[in-house]
């Protein structure tokens, strides 16, 4: 039998070496003596990597030629999703004619930087070409299957997960389905048909359902919860639920974590997929501080749930956010400002990946 004292001694030496290593890593992390490496060592990406969580952003590949955009994209994120480039209008503008130029630019950026690629989105009522909207039911089902096969097949093995179905549920308290062209012409089964086609096209990708105003426990999120429970019971493939989290400052639902957890308890992953927190523009200092606290709430809720894969923000800089175009007079919703300066929300989020989580 080995001498336990020698073993204890070896353990002590190993521990000491680990402490010294950790100390060196911390010193580098704090920028002591290595200011050039300090930023990378303490980026959101490096901290999220260490926690095994995803920190993602919605990419417009056309912006990568901008130095500041590129630099932040490269250093701060470990996951990339196409803001528009993999949607139906971008990938199959005419029947059976697939165009992957923009989507492939996103995929190759992700691969080149060692980042995960998240697919968005296979079936959505918006950004849908007219030729699809005009099809009668049986043809629409066939077109939906063939679109999923074409796009998910093209990116097979490259994406970690797909938003297979986006925004399929109605707003308000009805708890019903959105009255989309898919719902009208195919009926309730259109969602499971989409998931089955996606599983066949890319068996390794996690298959998610994604929606907005589902961040707290409410009629819409409960409708999705019921769908996931039903799919699980019947063996319809589904692996994850995305909560978009397009939020308003001061209005993060208090039950966000409980909502994430109740989905996780069904046996699926969850993630915050499109986070931004808007406010009237120009932003006041008080609102920027409130926004920082809100971002902290959202990221903390995700990190507290072990099946929450991570958080994706819907862009990098306020300069290019979709919000002012859709909500005039509002914006400042992301964590870098119009001039790529990190906002209080950035500073609030960063330490969380260091302190919290599994
Ligand atoms: O590509 C055309 C271009 O050819 C044309 O010249 C230009 C003129 O307006 O429009 C361009 O298309 C725009 C497209 O973004 C690409 O820039 C559309 O008008 C514009 O409506 C579209 O907006 C996108 C929106 O989805 C569409 O509903 C936003 O960038 C994108 O951020 C937003 O993202 C959605 C998620 O996919 C789903 N969840 C909600 C989220 C915010 O709406």
Coordinates of C-alpha atoms and ligand atoms in Angstrom, one line a residue:
X1 CA 0.0 0.0 0.0
X2 CA 1.3 3.5 -0.8
X3 CA 2.4 5.7 2.1
X4 CA -0.6 8.0 2.8
X5 CA 1.8 10.7 4.0
X6 CA 3.6 10.7 0.7
X7 CA 0.3 10.9 -1.0
X8 CA -0.8 13.8 1.3
X9 CA 2.6 15.5 0.5
X10 CA 2.0 15.1 -3.3
X11 CA -1.5 16.5 -2.9
X12 CA -0.1 19.5 -1.0
X13 CA 2.5 20.1 -3.7
X14 CA -0.2 19.8 -6.4
X15 CA -2.4 22.1 -4.5
X16 CA 0.4 24.7 -4.1
X17 CA 1.2 24.5 -7.8
X18 CA -2.5 25.0 -8.6
X19 CA -2.7 28.0 -6.3
X20 CA 0.4 29.5 -7.9
X21 CA -1.0 28.9 -11.3
X22 CA -4.3 30.4 -10.3
X23 CA -2.5 33.3 -8.9
X24 CA -0.6 33.9 -12.1
X25 CA -3.8 33.5 -14.1
X26 CA -5.5 36.0 -11.8
X27 CA -2.6 38.4 -12.1
X28 CA -2.7 38.2 -15.9
X29 CA -6.5 38.5 -15.7
X30 CA -6.2 41.7 -13.7
X31 CA -3.7 42.9 -16.1
X32 CA -0.7 42.8 -13.8
X33 CA 2.4 43.0 -15.9
X34 CA 0.5 42.0 -19.1
X35 CA -1.7 44.9 -20.0
X36 CA -1.9 43.7 -23.7
X37 CA -3.6 40.4 -22.6
X38 CA -5.7 42.0 -19.9
X39 CA -8.7 42.7 -22.1
X40 CA -8.9 39.3 -23.7
X41 CA -8.4 37.6 -20.3
X42 CA -11.3 39.3 -18.8
X43 CA -13.7 39.5 -21.8
X44 CA -17.2 38.3 -21.5
X45 CA -16.2 35.5 -23.8
X46 CA -13.3 34.3 -21.6
X47 CA -15.4 34.5 -18.4
X48 CA -18.4 32.7 -20.1
X49 CA -16.0 30.0 -21.5
X50 CA -14.7 29.3 -18.1
X51 CA -18.3 28.8 -16.8
X52 CA -19.3 26.6 -19.8
X53 CA -22.0 29.1 -20.8
X54 CA -22.7 30.8 -24.1
X55 CA -22.5 34.6 -24.6
X56 CA -23.7 35.3 -28.0
X57 CA -24.6 38.1 -30.3
X58 CA -26.7 38.6 -33.5
X59 CA -24.3 39.2 -36.4
X60 CA -24.8 41.3 -39.5
X61 CA -21.9 40.1 -41.6
X62 CA -21.9 43.3 -43.5
X63 CA -20.6 45.1 -40.4
X64 CA -17.5 43.0 -39.9
X65 CA -15.4 45.3 -42.0
X66 CA -15.8 47.9 -39.3
X67 CA -12.8 47.7 -37.0
X68 CA -14.6 48.4 -33.7
X69 CA -17.5 46.0 -34.5
X70 CA -15.1 43.3 -35.5
X71 CA -12.9 43.7 -32.5
X72 CA -15.8 43.4 -30.0
X73 CA -17.3 40.5 -32.0
X74 CA -13.9 38.7 -32.0
X75 CA -13.1 39.1 -28.3
X76 CA -16.3 39.3 -26.3
X77 CA -18.5 36.5 -27.7
X78 CA -18.3 32.7 -28.0
X79 CA -21.5 32.2 -29.9
X80 CA -22.9 33.8 -33.1
X81 CA -26.4 33.9 -34.6
X82 CA -27.3 35.5 -37.9
X83 CA -29.5 38.5 -37.3
X84 CA -31.2 38.1 -40.7
X85 CA -28.9 36.0 -43.0
X86 CA -30.4 32.6 -42.4
X87 CA -34.1 33.5 -42.5
X88 CA -36.4 32.2 -45.3
X89 CA -36.3 35.4 -47.4
X90 CA -32.5 35.3 -47.4
X91 CA -32.0 31.5 -48.0
X92 CA -34.8 30.5 -50.4
X93 CA -36.1 33.7 -52.0
X94 CA -37.7 31.6 -54.9
X95 CA -39.0 28.1 -54.7
X96 CA -36.2 25.6 -54.5
X97 CA -33.5 28.3 -55.2
X98 CA -31.3 28.3 -52.2
X99 CA -29.0 31.3 -51.6
X100 CA -26.5 30.8 -48.8
X101 CA -24.0 33.6 -49.4
X102 CA -24.9 35.8 -46.4
X103 CA -25.6 32.8 -44.1
X104 CA -22.3 31.2 -45.1
X105 CA -20.5 34.4 -44.3
X106 CA -21.9 34.1 -40.7
X107 CA -21.0 30.4 -40.5
X108 CA -17.5 30.9 -41.7
X109 CA -17.0 33.8 -39.3
X110 CA -18.1 31.6 -36.4
X111 CA -15.9 28.7 -37.6
X112 CA -12.9 30.9 -38.1
X113 CA -13.1 32.3 -34.6
X114 CA -13.9 29.0 -32.9
X115 CA -17.3 30.3 -31.9
X116 CA -20.5 28.3 -31.7
X117 CA -23.1 28.9 -34.5
X118 CA -26.8 29.2 -33.6
X119 CA -29.3 28.9 -36.3
X120 CA -32.1 31.5 -36.7
X121 CA -34.7 30.7 -38.0
X122 CA -36.2 27.9 -40.1
X123 CA -39.9 28.8 -40.0
X124 CA -41.3 32.2 -39.1
X125 CA -44.3 34.1 -40.4
X126 CA -42.2 37.3 -40.9
X127 CA -39.4 37.8 -43.5
X128 CA -41.3 35.1 -45.5
X129 CA -41.2 35.4 -49.3
X130 CA -44.5 36.0 -51.0
X131 CA -44.3 32.8 -53.0
X132 CA -44.6 30.9 -49.7
X133 CA -47.5 33.0 -48.4
X134 CA -49.5 32.3 -51.5
X135 CA -49.3 28.5 -51.4
X136 CA -52.4 26.4 -50.6
X137 CA -52.1 24.1 -47.5
X138 CA -50.7 20.8 -48.9
X139 CA -48.1 22.7 -51.0
X140 CA -47.2 24.9 -48.0
X141 CA -46.5 21.9 -45.8
X142 CA -44.3 20.5 -48.6
X143 CA -42.6 23.8 -49.1
X144 CA -42.0 24.1 -45.3
X145 CA -40.5 20.6 -45.1
X146 CA -38.3 21.2 -48.2
X147 CA -37.1 24.6 -46.8
X148 CA -36.1 23.0 -43.5
X149 CA -34.4 20.1 -45.3
X150 CA -32.5 22.5 -47.6
X151 CA -31.4 25.0 -44.9
X152 CA -30.8 22.7 -41.9
X153 CA -29.2 20.2 -44.3
X154 CA -26.8 22.8 -45.7
X155 CA -25.7 23.8 -42.1
X156 CA -25.8 20.2 -40.9
X157 CA -23.1 19.6 -38.3
X158 CA -22.2 23.3 -38.1
X159 CA -24.9 24.7 -35.9
X160 CA -25.3 23.8 -32.2
X161 CA -29.0 24.6 -32.3
X162 CA -31.8 25.9 -34.5
X163 CA -34.7 28.1 -33.8
X164 CA -36.9 25.7 -35.7
X165 CA -40.1 27.6 -35.1
X166 CA -40.2 31.3 -34.2
X167 CA -43.0 33.3 -32.7
X168 CA -45.8 30.7 -33.3
X169 CA -48.0 31.9 -30.4
X170 CA -50.5 34.7 -30.1
X171 CA -49.9 37.9 -28.1
X172 CA -52.3 38.7 -25.3
X173 CA -53.9 36.4 -22.8
X174 CA -55.5 33.8 -25.2
X175 CA -52.7 31.2 -24.9
X176 CA -53.5 30.3 -28.4
X177 CA -51.5 30.0 -31.6
X178 CA -50.7 33.0 -33.8
X179 CA -53.0 33.2 -36.8
X180 CA -50.1 32.7 -39.2
X181 CA -50.2 31.4 -42.7
X182 CA -48.8 28.1 -41.4
X183 CA -51.5 27.8 -38.7
X184 CA -54.3 28.8 -41.1
X185 CA -53.4 26.4 -43.9
X186 CA -51.7 23.4 -42.2
X187 CA -53.4 23.5 -38.8
X188 CA -52.0 22.7 -35.4
X189 CA -49.7 20.0 -36.6
X190 CA -47.5 22.4 -38.5
X191 CA -45.1 22.9 -35.5
X192 CA -44.4 19.2 -35.0
X193 CA -44.0 18.7 -38.7
X194 CA -41.3 21.4 -38.7
X195 CA -39.5 19.8 -35.7
X196 CA -39.6 16.3 -37.3
X197 CA -38.2 17.7 -40.5
X198 CA -35.4 19.5 -38.7
X199 CA -34.4 16.4 -36.7
X200 CA -34.1 14.5 -40.0
X201 CA -32.1 17.2 -41.6
X202 CA -29.6 17.7 -38.8
X203 CA -29.8 15.0 -36.1
X204 CA -27.1 16.6 -34.0
X205 CA -28.5 20.1 -33.7
X206 CA -30.6 21.0 -30.7
X207 CA -34.1 22.0 -31.8
X208 CA -35.6 25.0 -30.2
X209 CA -38.9 26.9 -30.1
X210 CA -38.4 30.7 -29.7
X211 CA -40.7 33.5 -28.8
X212 CA -41.0 37.0 -27.3
X213 CA -43.1 38.2 -24.3
X214 CA -42.6 34.7 -22.9
X215 CA -39.9 35.8 -20.4
X216 CA -42.2 35.6 -17.4
X217 CA -44.9 33.1 -16.5
X218 CA -47.9 34.2 -18.5
X219 CA -50.5 32.8 -20.9
X220 CA -48.1 32.8 -23.9
X221 CA -45.2 31.1 -22.1
X222 CA -47.6 28.6 -20.5
X223 CA -48.9 27.8 -24.0
X224 CA -45.3 27.0 -25.0
X225 CA -44.7 25.0 -21.8
X226 CA -47.8 22.9 -22.6
X227 CA -46.5 22.3 -26.2
X228 CA -43.1 21.2 -24.9
X229 CA -44.7 18.9 -22.3
X230 CA -46.9 17.4 -25.0
X231 CA -44.0 16.9 -27.4
X232 CA -42.0 15.2 -24.7
X233 CA -44.9 12.9 -23.9
X234 CA -45.5 12.0 -27.5
X235 CA -41.8 11.7 -28.5
X236 CA -41.9 14.7 -30.9
X237 CA -38.3 16.0 -31.1
X238 CA -37.7 19.2 -29.1
X239 CA -34.6 20.1 -27.1
X240 CA -34.8 23.7 -26.1
X241 CA -36.8 26.8 -25.5
X242 CA -35.6 30.3 -26.4
X243 CA -36.9 33.3 -24.5
X244 CA -36.1 36.3 -26.7
X245 CA -36.1 38.9 -23.9
X246 CA -36.7 42.1 -25.9
X247 CA -37.4 44.0 -22.7
X248 CA -38.2 47.5 -21.5
X249 CA -36.1 49.2 -18.9
X250 CA -37.5 48.6 -15.4
X251 CA -39.7 45.7 -16.6
X252 CA -37.7 42.5 -16.2
X253 CA -40.3 40.0 -15.1
X254 CA -39.7 39.0 -11.5
X255 CA -40.4 35.4 -12.3
X256 CA -37.9 35.1 -15.2
X257 CA -35.8 32.5 -13.3
X258 CA -38.8 30.5 -12.2
X259 CA -40.0 30.5 -15.8
X260 CA -36.6 29.3 -17.1
X261 CA -36.6 26.6 -14.4
X262 CA -40.1 25.3 -15.2
X263 CA -39.1 24.7 -18.8
X264 CA -35.8 23.1 -17.7
X265 CA -37.8 20.8 -15.4
X266 CA -39.6 19.5 -18.6
X267 CA -36.2 18.2 -19.7
X268 CA -35.2 20.8 -22.2
X269 CA -32.4 23.4 -22.4
X270 CA -33.3 27.0 -22.1
X271 CA -31.6 30.1 -23.3
X272 CA -32.0 33.9 -23.5
X273 CA -31.9 34.3 -27.3
X274 CA -32.3 38.0 -28.3
X275 CA -31.7 40.1 -25.2
X276 CA -32.0 43.9 -25.4
X277 CA -33.5 46.4 -23.0
X278 CA -34.8 49.6 -24.5
X279 CA -35.5 53.0 -23.1
X280 CA -36.4 56.5 -24.4
X281 CA -33.6 58.2 -26.3
X282 CA -31.3 59.9 -25.7
X283 CA -30.7 57.8 -22.7
X284 CA -30.6 59.4 -19.2
X285 CA -27.9 58.4 -16.7
X286 CA -30.7 57.1 -14.4
X287 CA -32.1 54.8 -17.2
X288 CA -28.6 53.6 -18.1
X289 CA -28.1 52.6 -14.4
X290 CA -31.5 51.0 -14.3
X291 CA -30.6 49.1 -17.5
X292 CA -27.4 47.8 -15.9
X293 CA -29.4 46.4 -13.0
X294 CA -31.9 44.9 -15.5
X295 CA -29.1 43.2 -17.5
X296 CA -27.7 41.9 -14.3
X297 CA -31.1 40.4 -13.4
X298 CA -31.5 38.6 -16.7
X299 CA -27.9 37.2 -16.7
X300 CA -28.2 36.2 -13.1
X301 CA -31.5 34.3 -13.7
X302 CA -29.9 32.4 -16.6
X303 CA -26.8 31.5 -14.6
X304 CA -28.9 30.3 -11.7
X305 CA -30.5 27.7 -13.9
X306 CA -28.1 24.9 -14.8
X307 CA -29.9 24.1 -18.0
X308 CA -29.7 27.7 -19.2
X309 CA -27.2 27.4 -22.0
X310 CA -26.5 31.1 -22.1
X311 CA -27.4 34.6 -23.2
X312 CA -27.4 36.2 -26.6
X313 CA -27.8 39.9 -27.1
X314 CA -29.6 41.1 -30.3
X315 CA -26.6 42.9 -31.7
X316 CA -23.5 44.6 -30.4
X317 CA -23.9 48.4 -30.6
X318 CA -26.9 50.7 -30.1
X319 CA -25.9 52.2 -33.5
X320 CA -27.3 49.2 -35.5
X321 CA -30.1 48.0 -33.2
X322 CA -33.5 47.2 -34.8
X323 CA -35.3 49.1 -32.1
X324 CA -35.3 52.8 -33.2
X325 CA -36.8 51.7 -36.6
X326 CA -39.6 49.8 -35.0
X327 CA -40.1 51.9 -31.8
X328 CA -39.4 55.5 -32.8
X329 CA -37.9 57.5 -29.9
X330 CA -36.6 54.4 -28.2
X331 CA -33.3 52.5 -28.3
X332 CA -30.0 52.4 -26.4
X333 CA -31.0 48.8 -25.7
X334 CA -27.6 47.0 -26.0
X335 CA -24.4 47.0 -23.9
X336 CA -22.2 49.1 -26.2
X337 CA -23.3 52.6 -27.1
X338 CA -23.5 54.2 -30.6
X339 CA -19.7 54.8 -30.4
X340 CA -18.8 51.3 -29.3
X341 CA -18.2 52.4 -25.7
X342 CA -19.1 49.8 -23.1
X343 CA -22.1 51.0 -21.1
X344 CA -22.9 50.4 -17.4
X345 CA -24.8 47.3 -18.4
X346 CA -21.5 45.8 -19.8
X347 CA -19.7 46.5 -16.6
X348 CA -22.7 45.0 -14.6
X349 CA -22.8 41.7 -16.6
X350 CA -19.1 40.9 -16.8
X351 CA -18.4 40.0 -13.1
X352 CA -21.5 37.7 -13.1
X353 CA -19.9 35.1 -15.3
X354 CA -17.0 35.2 -12.9
X355 CA -19.0 34.9 -9.7
X356 CA -22.1 32.8 -10.4
X357 CA -23.3 29.7 -12.1
X358 CA -22.4 26.0 -12.3
Ligands
LIG1 O1 -32.5 43.5 -47.0 C1 -33.3 44.6 -47.2 C2 -32.7 45.5 -48.2 O2 -32.5 44.9 -49.4 C3 -33.6 46.8 -48.3 O3 -32.9 47.7 -49.1 C4 -33.8 47.4 -46.9 C5 -34.8 48.6 -47.0 O4 -35.5 48.7 -45.8 O5 -34.4 46.4 -46.1 C6 -33.6 45.2 -45.9 O6 -34.3 44.4 -45.1 C7 -34.4 44.7 -43.7 C8 -33.8 43.5 -42.9 O7 -34.0 43.7 -41.6 C9 -32.3 43.4 -43.2 O8 -31.6 44.6 -42.8 C10 -35.9 44.8 -43.4 O9 -36.4 45.9 -44.0 C11 -36.0 44.9 -41.9 O10 -37.4 44.8 -41.6 C12 -35.4 43.7 -41.3 O11 -35.5 43.9 -39.9 C13 -35.2 42.7 -39.1 C14 -36.4 42.2 -38.4 O12 -36.1 41.1 -37.6 C15 -37.5 41.7 -39.4 O13 -38.6 41.4 -38.7 C16 -34.2 43.2 -38.1 O14 -32.9 43.5 -38.7 C17 -33.9 42.0 -37.1 O15 -33.1 42.5 -36.0 C18 -35.2 41.5 -36.5 O16 -35.0 40.4 -35.7 C19 -36.1 39.8 -35.1 C20 -35.8 38.4 -34.9 O17 -35.5 37.8 -36.1 C21 -37.0 37.6 -34.3 N1 -37.4 38.2 -33.0 C22 -37.6 39.7 -33.1 C23 -36.4 40.4 -33.7 C24 -36.6 41.9 -33.7 O18 -37.7 42.2 -34.5

